[in-house]
XYZ file of C-alpha atoms in Angstrom:
578
model
C 12.241 -15.700 -26.645
C 9.626 -14.176 -28.930
C 10.854 -13.143 -32.329
C 11.021 -9.379 -32.713
C 8.837 -8.078 -35.544
C 10.724 -6.026 -38.125
C 9.716 -2.373 -38.591
C 8.862 -3.071 -42.252
C 6.599 -5.961 -41.244
C 4.962 -3.794 -38.574
C 4.311 -1.120 -41.181
C 2.664 -3.597 -43.560
C 0.533 -4.895 -40.707
C -0.532 -1.372 -39.893
C -1.515 -0.748 -43.548
C -3.499 -3.983 -43.594
C -5.338 -2.929 -40.445
C -6.115 0.444 -42.011
C -7.616 -1.214 -45.087
C -9.636 -3.519 -42.845
C -10.952 -0.482 -40.995
C -12.105 1.096 -44.269
C -13.952 -2.071 -45.283
C -15.531 -2.200 -41.831
C -16.630 1.431 -42.246
C -18.368 0.592 -45.527
C -20.096 -2.384 -43.911
C -21.160 -0.137 -41.031
C -22.668 2.360 -43.479
C -24.516 -0.404 -45.316
C -25.966 -1.644 -42.034
C -27.089 1.858 -41.012
C -28.762 2.490 -44.362
C -30.371 -0.935 -44.404
C -31.693 -0.370 -40.904
C -33.026 3.049 -41.844
C -34.780 1.636 -44.928
C -36.344 -1.157 -42.849
C -37.617 1.435 -40.366
C -39.097 3.498 -43.225
C -40.829 0.490 -44.721
C -42.179 -0.511 -41.311
C -43.498 3.002 -40.629
C -45.282 3.029 -43.994
C -46.885 -0.283 -43.156
C -48.008 1.063 -39.761
C -49.468 4.149 -41.445
C -51.572 1.930 -43.684
C -49.477 2.334 -46.830
C -48.729 -1.166 -48.112
C -45.279 -2.092 -49.490
C -44.950 -4.028 -52.708
C -41.933 -5.738 -54.344
C -40.994 -2.525 -56.143
C -40.595 -0.745 -52.783
C -38.263 -3.464 -51.518
C -36.218 -3.417 -54.774
C -35.891 0.357 -54.597
C -34.713 0.245 -50.974
C -32.176 -2.473 -51.733
C -30.705 -0.585 -54.696
C -30.436 2.620 -52.637
C -28.512 0.800 -49.932
C -26.194 -0.939 -52.405
C -25.471 2.155 -54.536
C -25.462 5.047 -52.082
C -23.332 3.496 -49.307
C -20.141 3.132 -51.455
C -20.568 6.700 -52.747
C -20.826 8.073 -49.214
C -17.905 5.959 -48.007
C -15.659 7.229 -50.824
C -16.674 10.821 -50.087
C -15.816 10.462 -46.406
C -12.283 9.326 -47.261
C -11.690 12.700 -48.902
C -10.954 14.964 -45.967
C -11.654 18.077 -48.029
C -15.349 17.163 -48.441
C -17.626 18.123 -45.557
C -20.406 15.717 -44.460
C -23.167 17.999 -45.734
C -21.542 18.175 -49.170
C -21.001 14.428 -49.232
C -24.622 13.862 -48.252
C -26.078 16.136 -50.936
C -25.489 13.829 -53.944
C -26.709 10.846 -51.892
C -29.985 12.645 -51.091
C -30.353 13.568 -54.757
C -29.829 9.926 -55.750
C -32.394 8.717 -53.214
C -34.938 11.352 -54.294
C -34.238 10.456 -57.912
C -34.903 6.798 -57.048
C -38.299 7.790 -55.676
C -39.100 9.615 -58.910
C -37.952 6.645 -60.960
C -40.170 4.362 -58.884
C -43.113 6.668 -59.516
C -42.363 6.735 -63.238
C -42.090 2.961 -63.374
C -45.484 2.626 -61.729
C -47.064 4.960 -64.300
C -45.304 3.214 -67.176
C -46.470 -0.199 -65.998
C -50.079 1.045 -65.616
C -49.905 0.455 -61.900
C -51.987 2.569 -59.633
C -49.927 5.584 -58.598
C -49.400 5.575 -54.855
C -48.889 9.287 -54.216
C -49.314 8.826 -50.493
C -46.567 6.158 -50.474
C -44.241 8.419 -52.464
C -44.905 11.324 -50.114
C -44.238 9.025 -47.133
C -40.937 7.942 -48.696
C -39.867 11.547 -49.308
C -40.913 12.552 -45.796
C -38.973 9.635 -44.349
C -35.989 10.620 -46.474
C -36.093 14.185 -45.164
C -36.976 13.503 -41.551
C -35.229 10.214 -40.817
C -32.743 9.067 -43.432
C -30.968 12.401 -44.024
C -30.325 13.256 -40.312
C -29.206 9.709 -39.543
C -26.803 9.662 -42.481
C -25.516 13.132 -41.586
C -24.573 12.077 -38.065
C -23.125 8.775 -39.276
C -21.064 10.542 -41.944
C -19.829 13.108 -39.401
C -18.744 10.316 -37.080
C -17.085 8.400 -39.933
C -15.300 11.520 -41.134
C -13.973 12.225 -37.621
C -12.809 8.631 -37.318
C -11.180 8.772 -40.736
C -9.425 12.019 -39.803
C -8.180 10.465 -36.546
C -6.887 7.416 -38.385
C -5.096 9.610 -40.909
C -3.554 11.666 -38.109
C -2.398 8.594 -36.210
C -0.989 7.091 -39.400
C 0.855 10.312 -40.136
C 2.260 10.450 -36.606
C 3.317 6.807 -36.846
C 5.296 7.462 -40.008
C 6.493 11.068 -39.660
C 8.668 13.150 -37.383
C 6.642 15.710 -35.445
C 9.330 18.422 -35.469
C 10.369 18.484 -39.132
C 7.424 16.736 -40.794
C 9.852 14.384 -42.516
C 9.227 10.619 -42.737
C 10.618 8.815 -39.704
C 12.875 5.777 -39.481
C 10.048 3.280 -39.937
C 8.648 5.011 -43.029
C 12.128 5.361 -44.476
C 12.752 1.633 -44.053
C 9.531 0.888 -45.920
C 10.543 3.270 -48.719
C 13.974 1.658 -49.005
C 12.349 -1.797 -49.025
C 10.042 -0.879 -51.914
C 12.931 0.740 -53.797
C 15.025 -2.402 -53.366
C 12.245 -4.545 -54.842
C 12.026 -2.230 -57.857
C 15.823 -2.113 -58.191
C 15.966 -5.918 -58.322
C 13.594 -5.904 -61.296
C 15.288 -3.040 -63.141
C 18.895 -3.905 -62.258
C 19.548 -0.392 -60.948
C 21.680 0.548 -57.966
C 20.706 2.832 -55.135
C 22.473 4.359 -52.158
C 21.521 5.099 -48.567
C 23.204 8.010 -46.809
C 23.316 8.479 -43.048
C 23.835 12.144 -42.096
C 24.816 13.461 -38.671
C 25.176 17.170 -37.951
C 28.586 18.062 -36.539
C 28.807 20.055 -33.318
C 25.014 19.962 -32.850
C 25.377 18.954 -29.194
C 27.432 22.082 -28.621
C 24.644 24.178 -30.148
C 22.075 22.589 -27.833
C 24.297 23.039 -24.795
C 25.053 26.662 -25.643
C 21.738 28.026 -26.969
C 19.182 25.543 -25.644
C 16.992 22.837 -27.139
C 14.426 25.238 -28.624
C 17.202 26.864 -30.655
C 18.453 23.412 -31.675
C 14.968 22.481 -32.879
C 14.921 25.537 -35.144
C 18.280 24.515 -36.579
C 17.023 20.964 -37.236
C 13.931 22.313 -38.972
C 16.051 24.538 -41.214
C 18.407 21.650 -42.017
C 15.410 19.480 -42.956
C 14.060 22.204 -45.270
C 17.417 22.472 -47.015
C 17.524 18.733 -47.630
C 13.906 18.590 -48.859
C 14.299 21.540 -51.207
C 17.366 20.161 -52.946
C 16.655 16.445 -53.397
C 15.046 15.086 -56.572
C 11.392 14.045 -56.549
C 12.284 10.324 -56.638
C 14.701 10.605 -53.719
C 13.675 10.421 -50.070
C 14.884 12.099 -46.896
C 13.915 11.229 -43.328
C 14.816 12.184 -39.798
C 16.066 9.270 -37.724
C 16.021 11.161 -34.449
C 18.244 13.695 -32.710
C 20.456 15.356 -35.311
C 20.507 12.360 -37.658
C 18.963 12.251 -41.130
C 18.896 9.571 -43.821
C 18.670 10.038 -47.574
C 17.768 7.494 -50.262
C 19.140 8.172 -53.741
C 17.337 5.821 -56.111
C 19.540 6.049 -59.176
C 23.273 5.844 -58.399
C 24.750 3.563 -61.020
C 28.296 4.613 -60.044
C 29.880 5.552 -56.733
C 30.741 8.863 -58.361
C 27.010 9.694 -58.483
C 26.699 9.140 -54.736
C 29.848 11.196 -54.148
C 28.375 14.175 -55.979
C 25.208 13.994 -53.889
C 27.210 13.730 -50.647
C 29.374 16.705 -51.620
C 26.264 18.749 -52.377
C 24.686 17.862 -49.015
C 27.885 18.811 -47.180
C 27.912 22.129 -49.025
C 24.233 22.747 -48.155
C 24.626 22.014 -44.456
C 27.944 23.847 -44.170
C 26.349 27.159 -45.144
C 25.630 29.504 -42.216
C 22.363 29.068 -40.335
C 20.747 32.372 -39.336
C 18.545 31.662 -36.311
C 17.190 34.133 -33.758
C 19.779 36.733 -34.666
C 22.676 34.278 -34.451
C 24.694 33.031 -37.395
C 26.492 29.725 -36.981
C 27.911 26.838 -38.999
C 27.652 23.188 -38.083
C 28.557 21.015 -41.082
C 27.808 17.301 -41.274
C 29.362 13.848 -41.540
C 27.930 11.357 -44.044
C 28.160 7.584 -44.318
C 27.204 5.925 -47.616
C 26.061 2.337 -48.219
C 25.401 1.105 -51.773
C 22.847 -1.468 -52.893
C 23.463 -4.332 -53.533
C 27.141 -4.602 -52.541
C 26.729 -3.187 -49.020
C 23.431 -4.860 -48.175
C 20.295 -6.230 -49.763
C 17.744 -5.175 -47.152
C 16.872 -1.803 -45.566
C 18.142 -2.548 -42.069
C 21.571 -3.755 -43.267
C 21.996 -0.774 -45.603
C 21.089 1.727 -42.866
C 23.315 0.030 -40.297
C 26.283 0.036 -42.669
C 25.690 3.653 -43.673
C 25.601 4.529 -39.942
C 28.912 2.708 -39.449
C 30.495 4.623 -42.339
C 29.206 7.907 -40.880
C 31.028 7.272 -37.601
C 34.171 6.595 -39.591
C 33.744 9.988 -41.288
C 33.515 11.605 -37.848
C 36.661 9.836 -36.689
C 38.526 11.215 -39.710
C 37.789 14.829 -38.858
C 34.058 15.401 -39.514
C 32.440 17.476 -42.278
C 33.152 14.755 -44.830
C 31.812 11.475 -46.182
C 32.902 7.859 -46.203
C 31.725 4.831 -48.166
C 31.063 1.706 -46.144
C 33.784 -0.953 -46.072
C 33.488 -4.374 -44.473
C 36.478 -3.791 -42.188
C 34.627 -0.895 -40.535
C 32.489 -3.450 -38.715
C 35.594 -4.788 -37.003
C 36.291 -1.323 -35.602
C 32.705 -0.932 -34.436
C 32.725 -4.341 -32.764
C 36.001 -3.548 -31.031
C 34.522 -0.281 -29.835
C 31.426 -2.003 -28.446
C 33.549 -4.627 -26.708
C 35.815 -1.938 -25.235
C 32.761 -0.024 -23.994
C 31.454 -3.144 -22.238
C 34.869 -3.734 -20.674
C 34.945 -0.120 -19.479
C 31.600 -0.537 -17.772
C 32.931 -3.525 -15.858
C 36.371 -2.062 -15.137
C 35.144 0.255 -12.363
C 33.023 -2.463 -10.772
C 35.885 -4.956 -10.802
C 38.520 -2.401 -9.703
C 40.705 -2.806 -12.767
C 41.851 0.823 -12.791
C 44.991 1.843 -10.957
C 46.739 5.189 -10.487
C 50.366 5.810 -11.331
C 52.186 8.920 -10.135
C 54.849 10.995 -11.893
C 56.995 13.469 -9.925
C 57.069 17.194 -10.633
C 60.484 18.637 -9.792
C 61.971 22.072 -9.107
C 65.030 21.961 -11.379
C 66.839 24.695 -9.437
C 66.710 22.775 -6.149
C 66.192 19.260 -7.633
C 63.503 18.733 -4.998
C 60.151 17.117 -5.719
C 57.376 19.671 -5.207
C 54.399 17.771 -6.559
C 53.111 14.831 -8.553
C 50.556 14.058 -11.238
C 48.084 11.194 -10.916
C 47.799 9.213 -14.156
C 45.210 6.495 -14.680
C 46.129 3.045 -15.978
C 43.816 0.172 -16.918
C 45.059 -3.248 -15.879
C 42.802 -5.553 -17.908
C 42.725 -9.111 -16.514
C 43.454 -10.710 -19.922
C 45.091 -7.982 -22.019
C 47.252 -6.424 -19.327
C 47.787 -2.663 -19.256
C 45.766 -0.685 -21.807
C 47.041 2.760 -22.748
C 44.886 5.747 -21.674
C 45.038 6.922 -25.279
C 42.961 3.866 -26.233
C 40.186 4.130 -23.667
C 39.951 7.774 -22.531
C 38.445 9.025 -25.863
C 35.846 6.243 -25.715
C 35.114 7.037 -22.066
C 34.505 10.674 -23.014
C 32.287 9.687 -25.946
C 30.134 7.380 -23.833
C 30.021 9.577 -20.718
C 31.883 6.986 -18.648
C 34.591 9.594 -18.114
C 32.378 11.116 -15.390
C 32.408 8.151 -12.957
C 36.001 7.317 -13.952
C 37.095 10.905 -13.311
C 35.377 10.922 -9.926
C 37.178 7.696 -8.987
C 40.532 9.202 -10.002
C 39.875 12.342 -7.951
C 38.850 10.441 -4.810
C 41.675 7.912 -5.076
C 44.365 10.554 -5.679
C 43.201 12.647 -2.708
C 43.144 9.599 -0.412
C 46.630 8.525 -1.516
C 48.082 11.993 -1.003
C 46.586 12.180 2.480
C 47.929 8.691 3.244
C 51.485 9.824 2.389
C 51.091 12.852 4.633
C 49.869 10.674 7.505
C 52.896 8.433 6.925
C 55.145 11.415 7.676
C 56.170 12.504 4.178
C 56.409 16.228 3.412
C 53.101 17.536 1.958
C 53.093 17.767 -1.856
C 50.518 18.970 -4.371
C 48.629 16.250 -6.206
C 47.736 17.174 -9.806
C 44.655 15.495 -11.298
C 43.544 15.751 -14.931
C 39.963 16.939 -15.430
C 38.064 16.182 -18.634
C 36.015 19.069 -20.113
C 32.970 16.802 -19.950
C 33.575 16.198 -16.258
C 34.233 19.891 -15.590
C 30.994 21.008 -17.249
C 28.849 18.820 -14.981
C 26.654 21.086 -12.856
C 27.821 19.439 -9.613
C 31.551 19.402 -10.405
C 32.547 21.783 -7.584
C 30.605 19.658 -5.107
C 32.337 16.513 -6.416
C 35.709 18.120 -5.662
C 34.561 19.154 -2.186
C 33.289 15.637 -1.471
C 36.617 14.117 -2.526
C 38.513 16.499 -0.228
C 36.195 15.920 2.730
C 36.183 12.158 2.289
C 39.978 11.988 2.194
C 40.701 14.733 4.723
C 43.119 16.385 2.270
C 43.535 20.148 2.551
C 42.483 21.960 -0.671
C 45.924 23.602 -1.069
C 47.432 20.175 -1.766
C 45.127 19.511 -4.730
C 45.827 20.858 -8.204
C 43.276 20.419 -10.992
C 44.658 20.268 -14.531
C 42.158 21.633 -17.045
C 42.548 22.046 -20.813
C 41.877 25.007 -23.040
C 38.866 23.147 -24.444
C 36.722 24.144 -21.464
C 36.812 27.749 -22.723
C 34.822 26.932 -25.861
C 31.401 27.032 -24.172
C 29.747 28.742 -21.188
C 32.794 30.873 -20.434
C 31.063 32.763 -17.625
C 30.157 29.514 -15.870
C 33.714 28.228 -16.326
C 35.154 31.343 -14.698
C 32.657 31.121 -11.833
C 33.571 27.488 -11.110
C 37.298 28.214 -11.262
C 36.937 31.197 -8.936
C 34.959 29.101 -6.444
C 37.657 26.424 -6.440
C 40.424 29.015 -6.096
C 38.653 30.622 -3.132
C 38.526 27.200 -1.493
C 42.310 26.947 -1.875
C 42.463 24.469 -4.784
C 45.217 25.172 -7.349
C 44.357 25.366 -11.047
C 46.764 24.646 -13.915
C 46.159 24.705 -17.649
C 47.377 21.477 -19.238
C 48.819 21.165 -22.761
C 48.930 24.924 -23.139
C 49.185 26.080 -26.747
C 47.371 23.114 -28.295
C 43.780 24.256 -27.701
C 41.526 27.084 -28.818
C 41.299 29.563 -25.977
C 42.269 33.163 -26.613
C 44.701 35.197 -24.537
C 41.681 37.157 -23.316
C 40.272 33.996 -21.707
C 43.664 33.196 -20.239
C 43.749 36.617 -18.606
C 40.268 36.112 -17.136
C 40.765 32.550 -15.921
C 41.883 32.346 -12.274
C 44.709 29.865 -12.865
C 48.035 29.361 -11.109
C 50.153 27.498 -13.626
C 50.687 26.835 -17.332
C 51.820 23.400 -18.428
C 53.844 23.413 -21.653
C 52.706 20.521 -23.854
C 55.100 17.675 -24.468
C 54.855 18.126 -28.243
C 56.617 21.514 -27.934
C 59.243 20.306 -25.453
C 60.213 17.235 -27.475
C 62.058 19.159 -30.217
C 63.010 22.440 -28.544
C 66.713 21.764 -29.107
C 66.360 20.977 -32.827
C 63.272 22.835 -34.021
C 63.483 26.658 -33.912
C 59.693 26.973 -34.109
C 59.137 24.832 -31.013
C 61.896 26.701 -29.206
C 60.271 30.038 -30.099
C 56.847 28.806 -28.898
C 58.247 27.685 -25.538
C 60.105 30.977 -25.095
C 56.935 32.925 -25.927
C 54.915 30.919 -23.393
C 57.534 31.619 -20.738
C 57.541 35.349 -21.484
C 53.755 35.529 -21.397
C 53.567 33.527 -18.141
C 56.101 35.811 -16.464
C 54.121 38.893 -17.504
C 50.920 37.339 -16.108
C 52.767 36.158 -12.972
C 51.966 32.503 -13.634
C 54.120 29.491 -12.808
C 55.214 27.238 -15.666
C 55.935 23.519 -15.785
C 57.305 21.695 -18.824
C 56.218 18.097 -19.303
C 57.877 15.373 -21.339
C 61.447 16.366 -20.431
C 63.721 13.436 -21.278
C 67.209 14.693 -22.157
C 69.931 16.843 -20.610
C 69.776 19.139 -23.647
C 66.088 19.845 -23.062
C 66.770 20.432 -19.379
C 69.571 22.873 -20.173
C 67.358 24.829 -22.583
C 64.623 25.124 -19.946
C 67.157 26.288 -17.349
C 68.337 29.016 -19.717
C 64.819 30.407 -20.170
C 64.155 30.162 -16.407
C 61.476 27.473 -16.517
C 61.466 26.334 -12.905
C 59.448 23.094 -12.898
C 59.684 19.968 -15.045
C 58.002 16.613 -15.340
C 59.377 13.756 -17.399
C 61.421 10.593 -17.771
C 64.646 12.453 -17.039
C 63.613 12.274 -13.397
C 61.132 9.393 -13.353
C 58.484 7.690 -15.434
C 54.986 7.303 -13.909
C 55.101 4.612 -11.225
C 52.594 2.902 -8.890
C 52.091 4.193 -5.363
C 54.530 1.841 -3.624
C 57.341 2.792 -6.029
C 56.527 6.473 -5.691
C 57.040 6.065 -1.930
C 60.629 5.035 -2.696
C 61.054 8.144 -4.871
C 60.007 10.388 -1.992
C 62.654 8.717 0.161
C 65.327 9.494 -2.442
C 67.566 12.402 -1.373
C 67.824 15.416 -3.751
C 70.575 15.089 -6.382
């Protein structure tokens, strides 16, 4: 396999090519001028004006002296070809006058006709040729500069890009080795930027990125560097950070800068940022290692709550590797049918009859055994794998419920958890319809459990989807009620059938007055809105008694049954009511 060229090496190669181009341009100009001088000398000879050694010396000196001057002028974009040509024409005319003076001083016969021929050739041939050549060279030079700029800079913000930043870090490392100084690389990722893009559109997001870039540029010292890596990611090089405390102060300042409100198109919003910091030389001695480790530390900052910073630690790599391995396993799990559904009964505590069930995914890894959903569901949501996994759960649950009905069991509602990411897919309603049609299950026997998190964005679209599903006959319940961010106004607008009291409130209702008050308040609100309520995580007789007292009709929990595979759930349905 061919060895992949490093970005720094590619950049040096590009610089070398650019220098070679400039030398080639000078050689091209020399050749043009030499050719023009040869033509002038030949024309003089044809016109009967003989050339002597002084004519050849003059032509040679003009070519040698004027070409470098013109080449240097072309490299300055601010100088137009006509202005660059003016001093060259003056020099060439001056050379003619010097030649004439030398002939007089040396008592040679003055060749006025030859001098006039030279000046005429200069005006009629040399000047137009050089003008067009200089124009072409200037256009080429401008194109090269533009391409070089595009190769090293981000088009949106004008900041150096990843490749340029790596070169800058590489040069700073070489200087730091000589001086013994330390430097730090910071990897910055804007928090909640994806939500901004999804809500206001990419054009709005571009304006926010441009403003963020301006804030970073305006605050950093002249010796420091900032670049855009792509998306909502920026990197910063701080060249003099002798102590970690110096880097901390810079990170705190950046967080403060990017946490201030952004006023864009009449909207004011805050995003914040997460920062990872890698120090030279302890965290890496080359640009790529430093940037990779700073990136790793940034993800750790996000995991710890965002809008903060973290210094790189070696053990962070273990977490990253585990995450990558888990992601690869997840990709294979669907293909190799490693997922399985367990089912937990939902019971009417007044009649002790089962009136529904919840489908819960389990991952039966061939080597590690069962992996808890808490370990892989967050990763599946982060990587987008939750979409195909969620579709599999929906199809499998519908098929299993229909299979029980065909086997003669009384019809029960099947509750399926829906991730906000899955719900916000544009074809989500069609996915539900396909699952129902494929399985033959009637919509009234499917209940979709959503979370309050879906109310954070595109509320009108959320309501429209929920209303469409309700009109089809699908039941909607709000899972983990009380733990999210939706307002009571959203709850009133959402076409839902049931509230599900989160397990964290049920767990301590008999010993914690606050939890007891929250559960009672949820019950009162649900009754006023004419919504059903189910309490999950019920495990003790004391909890059951409390829920009976406040007239909570449905429960789900270990007091009746833990989640079990399909064949064991069949036995539960055969169990007579207590």
